PDB file of C-alpha atoms and ligand atoms in Angstrom:
ATOM      1  CA  UNK A   1       3.925 -13.032  20.624  1.00  0.00           C
ATOM      2  CA  UNK A   2       2.508 -10.583  18.104  1.00  0.00           C
ATOM      3  CA  UNK A   3       0.808 -11.594  14.875  1.00  0.00           C
ATOM      4  CA  UNK A   4       0.611  -9.859  11.528  1.00  0.00           C
ATOM      5  CA  UNK A   5      -1.174 -10.465   8.234  1.00  0.00           C
ATOM      6  CA  UNK A   6      -0.341  -8.755   4.980  1.00  0.00           C
ATOM      7  CA  UNK A   7      -3.553  -9.403   3.077  1.00  0.00           C
ATOM      8  CA  UNK A   8      -3.271  -9.000  -0.676  1.00  0.00           C
ATOM      9  CA  UNK A   9      -5.373  -9.855  -3.675  1.00  0.00           C
ATOM     10  CA  UNK A  10      -3.238 -12.857  -4.579  1.00  0.00           C
ATOM     11  CA  UNK A  11      -1.680 -13.910  -1.278  1.00  0.00           C
ATOM     12  CA  UNK A  12      -1.905 -13.550   2.492  1.00  0.00           C
ATOM     13  CA  UNK A  13       1.429 -13.397   4.304  1.00  0.00           C
ATOM     14  CA  UNK A  14       1.025 -14.401   7.959  1.00  0.00           C
ATOM     15  CA  UNK A  15       3.775 -13.865  10.534  1.00  0.00           C
ATOM     16  CA  UNK A  16       4.413 -14.087  14.261  1.00  0.00           C
ATOM     17  CA  UNK A  17       7.246 -12.649  16.293  1.00  0.00           C
ATOM     18  CA  UNK A  18       8.164 -10.839  19.482  1.00  0.00           C
ATOM     19  CA  UNK A  19       8.580  -7.619  17.491  1.00  0.00           C
ATOM     20  CA  UNK A  20       8.126  -6.480  13.892  1.00  0.00           C
ATOM     21  CA  UNK A  21      11.875  -6.883  13.262  1.00  0.00           C
ATOM     22  CA  UNK A  22      12.024 -10.268  14.985  1.00  0.00           C
ATOM     23  CA  UNK A  23       9.673 -12.419  12.935  1.00  0.00           C
ATOM     24  CA  UNK A  24       9.997 -16.056  13.951  1.00  0.00           C
ATOM     25  CA  UNK A  25       7.571 -17.879  11.693  1.00  0.00           C
ATOM     26  CA  UNK A  26       5.915 -16.937   8.430  1.00  0.00           C
ATOM     27  CA  UNK A  27       3.463 -18.575   6.033  1.00  0.00           C
ATOM     28  CA  UNK A  28       2.222 -17.539   2.604  1.00  0.00           C
ATOM     29  CA  UNK A  29      -1.382 -18.545   1.830  1.00  0.00           C
ATOM     30  CA  UNK A  30      -3.033 -18.019  -1.569  1.00  0.00           C
ATOM     31  CA  UNK A  31      -6.057 -15.681  -1.602  1.00  0.00           C
ATOM     32  CA  UNK A  32      -8.972 -17.948  -2.538  1.00  0.00           C
ATOM     33  CA  UNK A  33     -12.457 -17.652  -1.062  1.00  0.00           C
ATOM     34  CA  UNK A  34     -12.680 -15.984   2.366  1.00  0.00           C
ATOM     35  CA  UNK A  35     -13.776 -19.336   3.879  1.00  0.00           C
ATOM     36  CA  UNK A  36     -10.736 -21.238   2.569  1.00  0.00           C
ATOM     37  CA  UNK A  37      -8.182 -18.513   3.176  1.00  0.00           C
ATOM     38  CA  UNK A  38      -9.367 -17.573   6.675  1.00  0.00           C
ATOM     39  CA  UNK A  39      -9.440 -21.238   7.661  1.00  0.00           C
ATOM     40  CA  UNK A  40      -5.738 -21.593   6.712  1.00  0.00           C
ATOM     41  CA  UNK A  41      -4.930 -18.275   8.437  1.00  0.00           C
ATOM     42  CA  UNK A  42      -6.578 -19.438  11.674  1.00  0.00           C
ATOM     43  CA  UNK A  43      -4.701 -22.746  11.524  1.00  0.00           C
ATOM     44  CA  UNK A  44      -1.367 -20.895  11.262  1.00  0.00           C
ATOM     45  CA  UNK A  45      -2.017 -18.598  14.226  1.00  0.00           C
ATOM     46  CA  UNK A  46      -3.587 -21.329  16.392  1.00  0.00           C
ATOM     47  CA  UNK A  47      -0.180 -22.992  16.443  1.00  0.00           C
ATOM     48  CA  UNK A  48       1.244 -19.811  18.035  1.00  0.00           C
ATOM     49  CA  UNK A  49      -1.393 -18.920  20.637  1.00  0.00           C
ATOM     50  CA  UNK A  50      -1.702 -16.966  22.800  1.00  0.00           C
ATOM     51  CA  UNK A  51      -1.202 -13.780  20.763  1.00  0.00           C
ATOM     52  CA  UNK A  52      -1.030 -10.412  22.501  1.00  0.00           C
ATOM     53  CA  UNK A  53      -2.407  -8.653  19.439  1.00  0.00           C
ATOM     54  CA  UNK A  54      -2.866  -9.182  15.700  1.00  0.00           C
ATOM     55  CA  UNK A  55      -2.362  -6.548  13.007  1.00  0.00           C
ATOM     56  CA  UNK A  56      -3.895  -6.781   9.531  1.00  0.00           C
ATOM     57  CA  UNK A  57      -2.634  -4.664   6.617  1.00  0.00           C
ATOM     58  CA  UNK A  58      -5.179  -5.317   3.899  1.00  0.00           C
ATOM     59  CA  UNK A  59      -6.067  -4.555   0.306  1.00  0.00           C
ATOM     60  CA  UNK A  60      -9.171  -2.381   0.112  1.00  0.00           C
ATOM     61  CA  UNK A  61     -11.438  -0.664   0.108  1.00  0.00           C
ATOM     62  CA  UNK A  62     -12.020  -1.467   3.749  1.00  0.00           C
ATOM     63  CA  UNK A  63     -14.034   0.051   6.594  1.00  0.00           C
ATOM     64  CA  UNK A  64     -11.577   1.626   9.053  1.00  0.00           C
ATOM     65  CA  UNK A  65     -13.965   3.674  11.139  1.00  0.00           C
ATOM     66  CA  UNK A  66     -13.702   2.281  14.702  1.00  0.00           C
ATOM     67  CA  UNK A  67     -17.275   3.421  15.443  1.00  0.00           C
ATOM     68  CA  UNK A  68     -18.701   1.496  12.477  1.00  0.00           C
ATOM     69  CA  UNK A  69     -20.360  -1.895  12.947  1.00  0.00           C
ATOM     70  CA  UNK A  70     -18.515  -2.953   9.781  1.00  0.00           C
ATOM     71  CA  UNK A  71     -15.062  -1.963  11.110  1.00  0.00           C
ATOM     72  CA  UNK A  72     -12.492  -4.292   9.589  1.00  0.00           C
ATOM     73  CA  UNK A  73     -14.731  -5.454   6.742  1.00  0.00           C
ATOM     74  CA  UNK A  74     -13.939  -5.171   3.053  1.00  0.00           C
ATOM     75  CA  UNK A  75     -16.238  -2.834   1.109  1.00  0.00           C
ATOM     76  CA  UNK A  76     -16.917  -2.755  -2.647  1.00  0.00           C
ATOM     77  CA  UNK A  77     -13.746  -4.562  -3.714  1.00  0.00           C
ATOM     78  CA  UNK A  78     -13.701  -5.878  -7.289  1.00  0.00           C
ATOM     79  CA  UNK A  79     -12.918  -9.271  -5.687  1.00  0.00           C
ATOM     80  CA  UNK A  80     -16.612 -10.067  -5.328  1.00  0.00           C
ATOM     81  CA  UNK A  81     -16.281 -13.057  -2.974  1.00  0.00           C
ATOM     82  CA  UNK A  82     -14.475 -10.784  -0.497  1.00  0.00           C
ATOM     83  CA  UNK A  83     -17.125  -8.059  -0.289  1.00  0.00           C
ATOM     84  CA  UNK A  84     -18.257  -7.696   3.320  1.00  0.00           C
ATOM     85  CA  UNK A  85     -15.679 -10.265   4.508  1.00  0.00           C
ATOM     86  CA  UNK A  86     -14.615  -9.152   7.973  1.00  0.00           C
ATOM     87  CA  UNK A  87     -11.208  -9.743   9.548  1.00  0.00           C
ATOM     88  CA  UNK A  88     -12.641  -8.982  12.979  1.00  0.00           C
ATOM     89  CA  UNK A  89     -15.351 -11.624  12.641  1.00  0.00           C
ATOM     90  CA  UNK A  90     -13.277 -14.254  10.827  1.00  0.00           C
ATOM     91  CA  UNK A  91     -10.419 -14.068  13.342  1.00  0.00           C
ATOM     92  CA  UNK A  92     -12.405 -13.552  16.548  1.00  0.00           C
ATOM     93  CA  UNK A  93     -11.728 -17.131  17.687  1.00  0.00           C
ATOM     94  CA  UNK A  94      -8.031 -16.241  18.064  1.00  0.00           C
ATOM     95  CA  UNK A  95      -9.175 -14.293  21.110  1.00  0.00           C
ATOM     96  CA  UNK A  96      -6.840 -11.286  20.851  1.00  0.00           C
ATOM     97  CA  UNK A  97      -7.271  -7.618  19.967  1.00  0.00           C
ATOM     98  CA  UNK A  98      -7.136  -7.040  16.181  1.00  0.00           C
ATOM     99  CA  UNK A  99      -6.002  -3.830  14.443  1.00  0.00           C
ATOM    100  CA  UNK A 100      -6.909  -3.372  10.794  1.00  0.00           C
ATOM    101  CA  UNK A 101      -5.426  -0.865   8.371  1.00  0.00           C
ATOM    102  CA  UNK A 102      -4.708  -0.596   4.655  1.00  0.00           C
ATOM    103  CA  UNK A 103      -1.768  -2.384   3.050  1.00  0.00           C
ATOM    104  CA  UNK A 104      -0.123   0.924   2.187  1.00  0.00           C
ATOM    105  CA  UNK A 105      -0.592   2.425   5.666  1.00  0.00           C
ATOM    106  CA  UNK A 106       0.880  -0.783   7.095  1.00  0.00           C
ATOM    107  CA  UNK A 107       3.850  -0.618   4.760  1.00  0.00           C
ATOM    108  CA  UNK A 108       4.371   3.054   5.632  1.00  0.00           C
ATOM    109  CA  UNK A 109       4.399   2.216   9.343  1.00  0.00           C
ATOM    110  CA  UNK A 110       6.882  -0.626   8.822  1.00  0.00           C
ATOM    111  CA  UNK A 111       9.147   1.578   6.729  1.00  0.00           C
ATOM    112  CA  UNK A 112       8.957   4.477   9.188  1.00  0.00           C
ATOM    113  CA  UNK A 113      10.072   2.251  12.031  1.00  0.00           C
ATOM    114  CA  UNK A 114      12.524  -0.130  10.407  1.00  0.00           C
ATOM    115  CA  UNK A 115      13.100   0.830   6.791  1.00  0.00           C
ATOM    116  CA  UNK A 116      13.737   3.718   4.443  1.00  0.00           C
ATOM    117  CA  UNK A 117      11.456   6.058   6.400  1.00  0.00           C
ATOM    118  CA  UNK A 118      13.457   6.045   9.621  1.00  0.00           C
ATOM    119  CA  UNK A 119      13.883   9.533  10.987  1.00  0.00           C
ATOM    120  CA  UNK A 120      10.918  10.857   8.994  1.00  0.00           C
ATOM    121  CA  UNK A 121       8.199  12.508  11.056  1.00  0.00           C
ATOM    122  CA  UNK A 122       5.746  12.241   8.167  1.00  0.00           C
ATOM    123  CA  UNK A 123       6.166   9.494   5.596  1.00  0.00           C
ATOM    124  CA  UNK A 124       4.154   8.599   2.506  1.00  0.00           C
ATOM    125  CA  UNK A 125       4.246   5.126   0.958  1.00  0.00           C
ATOM    126  CA  UNK A 126       3.017   4.556  -2.593  1.00  0.00           C
ATOM    127  CA  UNK A 127       2.534   1.203  -4.260  1.00  0.00           C
ATOM    128  CA  UNK A 128       2.318   0.905  -8.032  1.00  0.00           C
ATOM    129  CA  UNK A 129       1.295  -2.606  -9.018  1.00  0.00           C
ATOM    130  CA  UNK A 130      -2.044  -4.287  -9.728  1.00  0.00           C
ATOM    131  CA  UNK A 131      -3.516  -1.090  -8.304  1.00  0.00           C
ATOM    132  CA  UNK A 132      -2.113   2.222  -7.095  1.00  0.00           C
ATOM    133  CA  UNK A 133      -2.474   3.306  -3.489  1.00  0.00           C
ATOM    134  CA  UNK A 134      -0.819   5.636  -1.026  1.00  0.00           C
ATOM    135  CA  UNK A 135      -0.655   5.687   2.764  1.00  0.00           C
ATOM    136  CA  UNK A 136       0.594   8.453   5.010  1.00  0.00           C
ATOM    137  CA  UNK A 137       1.894   8.048   8.557  1.00  0.00           C
ATOM    138  CA  UNK A 138       2.681  10.824  11.011  1.00  0.00           C
ATOM    139  CA  UNK A 139       4.696  10.093  14.144  1.00  0.00           C
ATOM    140  CA  UNK A 140       3.913   6.370  14.099  1.00  0.00           C
ATOM    141  CA  UNK A 141       0.200   6.656  13.362  1.00  0.00           C
ATOM    142  CA  UNK A 142      -1.516   6.270  10.014  1.00  0.00           C
ATOM    143  CA  UNK A 143      -3.706   9.092   8.780  1.00  0.00           C
ATOM    144  CA  UNK A 144      -7.274   8.570   7.602  1.00  0.00           C
ATOM    145  CA  UNK A 145     -10.316  10.764   7.204  1.00  0.00           C
ATOM    146  CA  UNK A 146     -13.919   9.547   7.064  1.00  0.00           C
ATOM    147  CA  UNK A 147     -12.354   6.606   5.251  1.00  0.00           C
ATOM    148  CA  UNK A 148      -8.848   5.693   4.108  1.00  0.00           C
ATOM    149  CA  UNK A 149      -7.254   7.780   1.366  1.00  0.00           C
ATOM    150  CA  UNK A 150      -7.920   6.893  -2.275  1.00  0.00           C
ATOM    151  CA  UNK A 151      -5.044   8.674  -3.948  1.00  0.00           C
ATOM    152  CA  UNK A 152      -4.747   6.096  -6.710  1.00  0.00           C
ATOM    153  CA  UNK A 153      -7.819   7.707  -8.241  1.00  0.00           C
ATOM    154  CA  UNK A 154      -6.623  11.294  -8.700  1.00  0.00           C
ATOM    155  CA  UNK A 155      -6.964  12.571 -12.276  1.00  0.00           C
ATOM    156  CA  UNK A 156      -3.613  13.528 -13.814  1.00  0.00           C
ATOM    157  CA  UNK A 157      -4.073  15.334 -17.139  1.00  0.00           C
ATOM    158  CA  UNK A 158      -3.924  13.022 -20.148  1.00  0.00           C
ATOM    159  CA  UNK A 159      -2.983  14.359 -23.582  1.00  0.00           C
ATOM    160  CA  UNK A 160      -4.943  12.112 -26.013  1.00  0.00           C
ATOM    161  CA  UNK A 161      -2.345  12.673 -28.744  1.00  0.00           C
ATOM    162  CA  UNK A 162       0.524  11.558 -26.600  1.00  0.00           C
ATOM    163  CA  UNK A 163      -1.487   8.836 -24.832  1.00  0.00           C
ATOM    164  CA  UNK A 164      -4.601   7.684 -26.721  1.00  0.00           C
ATOM    165  CA  UNK A 165      -5.203   4.918 -24.146  1.00  0.00           C
ATOM    166  CA  UNK A 166      -8.421   5.777 -22.336  1.00  0.00           C
ATOM    167  CA  UNK A 167      -7.642   3.964 -19.094  1.00  0.00           C
ATOM    168  CA  UNK A 168      -8.979   0.876 -17.361  1.00  0.00           C
ATOM    169  CA  UNK A 169     -10.475   2.071 -14.081  1.00  0.00           C
ATOM    170  CA  UNK A 170     -14.051   0.722 -13.939  1.00  0.00           C
ATOM    171  CA  UNK A 171     -15.158   3.900 -12.132  1.00  0.00           C
ATOM    172  CA  UNK A 172     -13.119   6.652 -13.836  1.00  0.00           C
ATOM    173  CA  UNK A 173     -11.425   5.351 -16.965  1.00  0.00           C
ATOM    174  CA  UNK A 174      -8.313   7.496 -17.096  1.00  0.00           C
ATOM    175  CA  UNK A 175      -7.625   8.172 -13.423  1.00  0.00           C
ATOM    176  CA  UNK A 176      -4.081   7.503 -12.188  1.00  0.00           C
ATOM    177  CA  UNK A 177      -4.725   3.813 -11.510  1.00  0.00           C
ATOM    178  CA  UNK A 178      -6.536   3.531 -14.847  1.00  0.00           C
ATOM    179  CA  UNK A 179      -3.465   4.899 -16.632  1.00  0.00           C
ATOM    180  CA  UNK A 180      -0.375   3.801 -14.715  1.00  0.00           C
ATOM    181  CA  UNK A 181      -1.122   0.552 -12.856  1.00  0.00           C
ATOM    182  CA  UNK A 182       0.337  -2.763 -14.022  1.00  0.00           C
ATOM    183  CA  UNK A 183      -2.899  -3.827 -15.784  1.00  0.00           C
ATOM    184  CA  UNK A 184      -3.124  -0.440 -17.553  1.00  0.00           C
ATOM    185  CA  UNK A 185       0.453  -0.779 -18.826  1.00  0.00           C
ATOM    186  CA  UNK A 186      -0.214  -4.350 -19.966  1.00  0.00           C
ATOM    187  CA  UNK A 187      -3.412  -3.395 -21.774  1.00  0.00           C
ATOM    188  CA  UNK A 188      -1.855  -0.331 -23.438  1.00  0.00           C
ATOM    189  CA  UNK A 189       1.427  -1.859 -24.597  1.00  0.00           C
ATOM    190  CA  UNK A 190       0.887  -5.608 -24.340  1.00  0.00           C
ATOM    191  CA  UNK A 191       3.848  -6.063 -21.987  1.00  0.00           C
ATOM    192  CA  UNK A 192       5.027  -5.115 -18.519  1.00  0.00           C
ATOM    193  CA  UNK A 193       6.949  -1.841 -18.225  1.00  0.00           C
ATOM    194  CA  UNK A 194      10.227  -3.567 -17.292  1.00  0.00           C
ATOM    195  CA  UNK A 195       9.941  -5.625 -20.462  1.00  0.00           C
ATOM    196  CA  UNK A 196       9.682  -2.362 -22.397  1.00  0.00           C
ATOM    197  CA  UNK A 197      12.613  -0.840 -20.552  1.00  0.00           C
ATOM    198  CA  UNK A 198      14.382   0.129 -23.787  1.00  0.00           C
ATOM    199  CA  UNK A 199      11.337   2.227 -24.453  1.00  0.00           C
ATOM    200  CA  UNK A 200      12.139   5.542 -22.816  1.00  0.00           C
ATOM    201  CA  UNK A 201       8.876   7.264 -23.906  1.00  0.00           C
ATOM    202  CA  UNK A 202       6.829   4.673 -21.972  1.00  0.00           C
ATOM    203  CA  UNK A 203       8.795   5.283 -18.791  1.00  0.00           C
ATOM    204  CA  UNK A 204       8.539   9.015 -19.379  1.00  0.00           C
ATOM    205  CA  UNK A 205       4.736   8.814 -19.696  1.00  0.00           C
ATOM    206  CA  UNK A 206       4.209   6.662 -16.599  1.00  0.00           C
ATOM    207  CA  UNK A 207       6.601   8.855 -14.607  1.00  0.00           C
ATOM    208  CA  UNK A 208       4.583  11.922 -15.633  1.00  0.00           C
ATOM    209  CA  UNK A 209       1.410  10.386 -14.214  1.00  0.00           C
ATOM    210  CA  UNK A 210       3.132   9.229 -11.004  1.00  0.00           C
ATOM    211  CA  UNK A 211       4.710  12.667 -10.626  1.00  0.00           C
ATOM    212  CA  UNK A 212       1.184  14.059 -10.197  1.00  0.00           C
ATOM    213  CA  UNK A 213       0.628  11.722  -7.263  1.00  0.00           C
ATOM    214  CA  UNK A 214       3.906  12.766  -5.660  1.00  0.00           C
ATOM    215  CA  UNK A 215       2.922  16.433  -6.271  1.00  0.00           C
ATOM    216  CA  UNK A 216      -0.455  15.870  -4.580  1.00  0.00           C
ATOM    217  CA  UNK A 217       1.205  14.146  -1.606  1.00  0.00           C
ATOM    218  CA  UNK A 218       3.847  16.877  -1.318  1.00  0.00           C
ATOM    219  CA  UNK A 219       1.200  19.599  -1.266  1.00  0.00           C
ATOM    220  CA  UNK A 220      -1.481  17.928   0.846  1.00  0.00           C
ATOM    221  CA  UNK A 221       0.629  16.141   3.433  1.00  0.00           C
ATOM    222  CA  UNK A 222       4.073  17.761   3.302  1.00  0.00           C
ATOM    223  CA  UNK A 223       5.846  14.430   3.914  1.00  0.00           C
ATOM    224  CA  UNK A 224       9.556  14.302   4.718  1.00  0.00           C
ATOM    225  CA  UNK A 225       9.863  11.461   2.206  1.00  0.00           C
ATOM    226  CA  UNK A 226       7.801   9.477  -0.284  1.00  0.00           C
ATOM    227  CA  UNK A 227       8.616   5.810  -0.872  1.00  0.00           C
ATOM    228  CA  UNK A 228       7.600   4.266  -4.174  1.00  0.00           C
ATOM    229  CA  UNK A 229       7.187   0.454  -4.080  1.00  0.00           C
ATOM    230  CA  UNK A 230       5.265  -2.211  -5.983  1.00  0.00           C
ATOM    231  CA  UNK A 231       6.024  -4.313  -9.053  1.00  0.00           C
ATOM    232  CA  UNK A 232       5.901  -1.526 -11.654  1.00  0.00           C
ATOM    233  CA  UNK A 233       8.497   0.496  -9.681  1.00  0.00           C
ATOM    234  CA  UNK A 234      11.073  -2.280 -10.231  1.00  0.00           C
ATOM    235  CA  UNK A 235      11.459  -0.966 -13.783  1.00  0.00           C
ATOM    236  CA  UNK A 236      15.013   0.411 -14.106  1.00  0.00           C
ATOM    237  CA  UNK A 237      15.047   4.176 -14.520  1.00  0.00           C
ATOM    238  CA  UNK A 238      11.446   4.757 -13.438  1.00  0.00           C
ATOM    239  CA  UNK A 239      12.066   6.142  -9.962  1.00  0.00           C
ATOM    240  CA  UNK A 240      14.745   8.522 -11.280  1.00  0.00           C
ATOM    241  CA  UNK A 241      12.271   9.786 -13.843  1.00  0.00           C
ATOM    242  CA  UNK A 242       9.519  10.186 -11.176  1.00  0.00           C
ATOM    243  CA  UNK A 243      11.939  12.382  -9.175  1.00  0.00           C
ATOM    244  CA  UNK A 244      12.539  14.670 -12.151  1.00  0.00           C
ATOM    245  CA  UNK A 245       8.817  14.959 -12.964  1.00  0.00           C
ATOM    246  CA  UNK A 246       7.844  15.589  -9.337  1.00  0.00           C
ATOM    247  CA  UNK A 247      10.314  18.401  -8.836  1.00  0.00           C
ATOM    248  CA  UNK A 248       9.286  19.915 -12.162  1.00  0.00           C
ATOM    249  CA  UNK A 249       5.620  19.896 -11.108  1.00  0.00           C
ATOM    250  CA  UNK A 250       6.280  21.261  -7.605  1.00  0.00           C
ATOM    251  CA  UNK A 251       8.213  24.084  -9.246  1.00  0.00           C
ATOM    252  CA  UNK A 252      10.023  25.064  -6.074  1.00  0.00           C
ATOM    253  CA  UNK A 253       6.732  26.126  -4.447  1.00  0.00           C
ATOM    254  CA  UNK A 254       7.427  24.150  -1.257  1.00  0.00           C
ATOM    255  CA  UNK A 255      10.832  23.368   0.206  1.00  0.00           C
ATOM    256  CA  UNK A 256      11.728  19.746  -0.326  1.00  0.00           C
ATOM    257  CA  UNK A 257      14.788  17.666   0.532  1.00  0.00           C
ATOM    258  CA  UNK A 258      17.086  16.719  -2.366  1.00  0.00           C
ATOM    259  CA  UNK A 259      15.256  14.586  -4.985  1.00  0.00           C
ATOM    260  CA  UNK A 260      17.123  11.351  -4.143  1.00  0.00           C
ATOM    261  CA  UNK A 261      16.313  11.808  -0.452  1.00  0.00           C
ATOM    262  CA  UNK A 262      12.701  12.896  -0.972  1.00  0.00           C
ATOM    263  CA  UNK A 263      11.720  10.031  -3.294  1.00  0.00           C
ATOM    264  CA  UNK A 264      13.173   6.628  -2.481  1.00  0.00           C
ATOM    265  CA  UNK A 265      12.453   2.918  -2.925  1.00  0.00           C
ATOM    266  CA  UNK A 266      11.269   0.996   0.166  1.00  0.00           C
ATOM    267  CA  UNK A 267      14.036  -0.260   2.448  1.00  0.00           C
ATOM    268  CA  UNK A 268      12.264  -3.414   3.523  1.00  0.00           C
ATOM    269  CA  UNK A 269      11.516  -4.533  -0.035  1.00  0.00           C
ATOM    270  CA  UNK A 270       8.713  -7.045  -0.200  1.00  0.00           C
ATOM    271  CA  UNK A 271       8.688  -7.424   3.610  1.00  0.00           C
ATOM    272  CA  UNK A 272       7.330  -3.899   4.223  1.00  0.00           C
ATOM    273  CA  UNK A 273       3.722  -5.078   4.348  1.00  0.00           C
ATOM    274  CA  UNK A 274       4.122  -7.910   6.828  1.00  0.00           C
ATOM    275  CA  UNK A 275       6.546  -5.989   9.072  1.00  0.00           C
ATOM    276  CA  UNK A 276       3.999  -3.153   9.055  1.00  0.00           C
ATOM    277  CA  UNK A 277       1.201  -5.565   9.991  1.00  0.00           C
ATOM    278  CA  UNK A 278       3.147  -6.766  13.050  1.00  0.00           C
ATOM    279  CA  UNK A 279       3.875  -3.115  13.838  1.00  0.00           C
ATOM    280  CA  UNK A 280       0.089  -2.463  13.870  1.00  0.00           C
ATOM    281  CA  UNK A 281      -0.211  -5.254  16.458  1.00  0.00           C
ATOM    282  CA  UNK A 282       2.602  -3.728  18.491  1.00  0.00           C
ATOM    283  CA  UNK A 283       0.839  -0.321  18.462  1.00  0.00           C
ATOM    284  CA  UNK A 284      -2.357  -1.988  19.628  1.00  0.00           C
ATOM    285  CA  UNK A 285      -0.526  -3.744  22.491  1.00  0.00           C
ATOM    286  CA  UNK A 286       0.988  -0.397  23.539  1.00  0.00           C
ATOM    287  CA  UNK A 287      -2.470   1.232  23.535  1.00  0.00           C
ATOM    288  CA  UNK A 288      -4.000  -1.639  25.504  1.00  0.00           C
ATOM    289  CA  UNK A 289      -1.127  -1.604  27.980  1.00  0.00           C
TER     290      UNK A 289
HETATM  291 ZN1  LIG B 301     -10.292   5.338 -10.690  1.00  0.00          ZN
END
């Protein structure tokens, strides 16, 4: 059996199965303190031992450098109780190899293997929700540098006349996440984007900002496809608008597939994260074997 955890700011989704597309048991656990949540996570997996490997696709920031003594530990997350919490340490009693990656890299892996990224050599996965993040996978492996990518914090231009909202990122104010995440939309307009869906200018503005992320991905990573998931992306009309903005910004400079092939919603829906987490475990088993 393989195990997977999609670790998010509000819930942990734990799953076991023989393969990422054959999940046999699943449990959703609320994200409370690390002590409480990890205790419930261990209880779930103990009922399914032995595990060949466990994959964790986690919210961040998180230390992913295999040489680091803090590998698999959360870094300066705004969730203070979770700072320095380590998946490797907390789950060591399960006695199996543990692979840790970001939630978006995990989702990208799951989508590349089983979802809307099948057939793509290089795939980018973007989530637009409580935060904004992007993961990139190339031939079944996620890409990182000295740390994982932080593309939610690029700085799209903001016209103060069109958008007087100064952004909500504690570090940057009007970075992409500060302007286009769910909390930014709520603070600016007092409602979620899908509740404003008659309001075309709001969709147009958010799509402009997200188009800059797709532009950056298209130029830096040359993906075959970019998937846009997360709660904000469920707004009708938004993904279509992001396609138009992206192609306008790219300006034909690089060759891209047709807009509706290049930018798509995830194929696994809300399961992308947990399927990706089990896929991380499967990769680890392959390496070990
Ligand atoms: Zn920021």
